[in-house]
Amino acid sequence: MLNIIIFLIGILGVALVSYGAWLILPACGFITAGCIFIMWSYFASKMIANSQQIESKEG
């Protein structure tokens, strides 16, 4: 349950940051959202890779 809440708060945060940047300049909102999603993807894949390394060392 806590993971779902954290995920939803993260999505809401991305949307608010992107919308705030879009109010300044529409292109800036899309660039901000894209950068945030790229960072999110990088950190998620890094976390998955680290968890697989830990599992392979244990087994």
PDB file of C-alpha atoms in Angstrom:
ATOM      1  CA  MET A   1       0.000   0.000   0.000  1.00  0.00           C
ATOM      2  CA  LEU A   2       2.807   2.367   0.879  1.00  0.00           C
ATOM      3  CA  ASN A   3       4.516   1.734  -2.470  1.00  0.00           C
ATOM      4  CA  ILE A   4       1.355   2.749  -4.329  1.00  0.00           C
ATOM      5  CA  ILE A   5       1.041   5.955  -2.305  1.00  0.00           C
ATOM      6  CA  ILE A   6       4.691   6.837  -2.927  1.00  0.00           C
ATOM      7  CA  PHE A   7       4.232   6.165  -6.651  1.00  0.00           C
ATOM      8  CA  LEU A   8       1.123   8.348  -6.863  1.00  0.00           C
ATOM      9  CA  ILE A   9       2.776  11.202  -4.976  1.00  0.00           C
ATOM     10  CA  GLY A  10       5.728  10.970  -7.355  1.00  0.00           C
ATOM     11  CA  ILE A  11       3.449  11.160 -10.390  1.00  0.00           C
ATOM     12  CA  LEU A  12       1.596  14.112  -8.878  1.00  0.00           C
ATOM     13  CA  GLY A  13       4.892  15.871  -8.180  1.00  0.00           C
ATOM     14  CA  VAL A  14       6.054  15.380 -11.758  1.00  0.00           C
ATOM     15  CA  ALA A  15       2.759  16.726 -13.061  1.00  0.00           C
ATOM     16  CA  LEU A  16       2.882  19.805 -10.825  1.00  0.00           C
ATOM     17  CA  VAL A  17       6.494  20.652 -11.669  1.00  0.00           C
ATOM     18  CA  SER A  18       5.810  20.196 -15.362  1.00  0.00           C
ATOM     19  CA  TYR A  19       2.629  22.276 -15.218  1.00  0.00           C
ATOM     20  CA  GLY A  20       4.392  25.055 -13.321  1.00  0.00           C
ATOM     21  CA  ALA A  21       7.145  25.166 -15.910  1.00  0.00           C
ATOM     22  CA  TRP A  22       4.514  25.121 -18.662  1.00  0.00           C
ATOM     23  CA  LEU A  23       2.875  28.209 -17.183  1.00  0.00           C
ATOM     24  CA  ILE A  24       6.159  30.041 -17.740  1.00  0.00           C
ATOM     25  CA  LEU A  25       6.717  28.667 -21.247  1.00  0.00           C
ATOM     26  CA  PRO A  26       4.858  25.704 -22.824  1.00  0.00           C
ATOM     27  CA  ALA A  27       7.999  24.141 -24.313  1.00  0.00           C
ATOM     28  CA  CYS A  28       9.711  24.349 -20.927  1.00  0.00           C
ATOM     29  CA  GLY A  29       6.955  22.202 -19.415  1.00  0.00           C
ATOM     30  CA  PHE A  30       7.523  19.410 -21.914  1.00  0.00           C
ATOM     31  CA  ILE A  31      11.302  19.586 -21.467  1.00  0.00           C
ATOM     32  CA  THR A  32      10.930  19.449 -17.677  1.00  0.00           C
ATOM     33  CA  ALA A  33       8.574  16.465 -17.823  1.00  0.00           C
ATOM     34  CA  GLY A  34      10.882  14.647 -20.228  1.00  0.00           C
ATOM     35  CA  CYS A  35      13.936  15.212 -18.034  1.00  0.00           C
ATOM     36  CA  ILE A  36      12.107  14.037 -14.929  1.00  0.00           C
ATOM     37  CA  PHE A  37      10.897  10.871 -16.669  1.00  0.00           C
ATOM     38  CA  ILE A  38      14.389  10.135 -17.996  1.00  0.00           C
ATOM     39  CA  MET A  39      15.854  10.492 -14.489  1.00  0.00           C
ATOM     40  CA  TRP A  40      13.071   8.306 -13.087  1.00  0.00           C
ATOM     41  CA  SER A  41      13.759   5.607 -15.666  1.00  0.00           C
ATOM     42  CA  TYR A  42      17.494   5.723 -14.938  1.00  0.00           C
ATOM     43  CA  PHE A  43      17.061   5.385 -11.178  1.00  0.00           C
ATOM     44  CA  ALA A  44      14.427   2.628 -11.520  1.00  0.00           C
ATOM     45  CA  SER A  45      16.632   0.562 -13.819  1.00  0.00           C
ATOM     46  CA  LYS A  46      19.612   1.114 -11.517  1.00  0.00           C
ATOM     47  CA  MET A  47      17.569  -0.067  -8.535  1.00  0.00           C
ATOM     48  CA  ILE A  48      16.417  -3.182 -10.412  1.00  0.00           C
ATOM     49  CA  ALA A  49      19.980  -3.989 -11.485  1.00  0.00           C
ATOM     50  CA  ASN A  50      21.234  -3.618  -7.911  1.00  0.00           C
ATOM     51  CA  SER A  51      18.493  -5.883  -6.549  1.00  0.00           C
ATOM     52  CA  GLN A  52      19.335  -8.559  -9.146  1.00  0.00           C
ATOM     53  CA  GLN A  53      23.020  -8.422  -8.180  1.00  0.00           C
ATOM     54  CA  ILE A  54      22.144  -8.895  -4.524  1.00  0.00           C
ATOM     55  CA  GLU A  55      19.895 -11.878  -5.328  1.00  0.00           C
ATOM     56  CA  SER A  56      22.572 -13.536  -7.475  1.00  0.00           C
ATOM     57  CA  LYS A  57      25.168 -13.195  -4.698  1.00  0.00           C
ATOM     58  CA  GLU A  58      22.836 -14.783  -2.154  1.00  0.00           C
ATOM     59  CA  GLY A  59      21.840 -17.734  -4.355  1.00  0.00           C
TER      60      GLY A  59
END
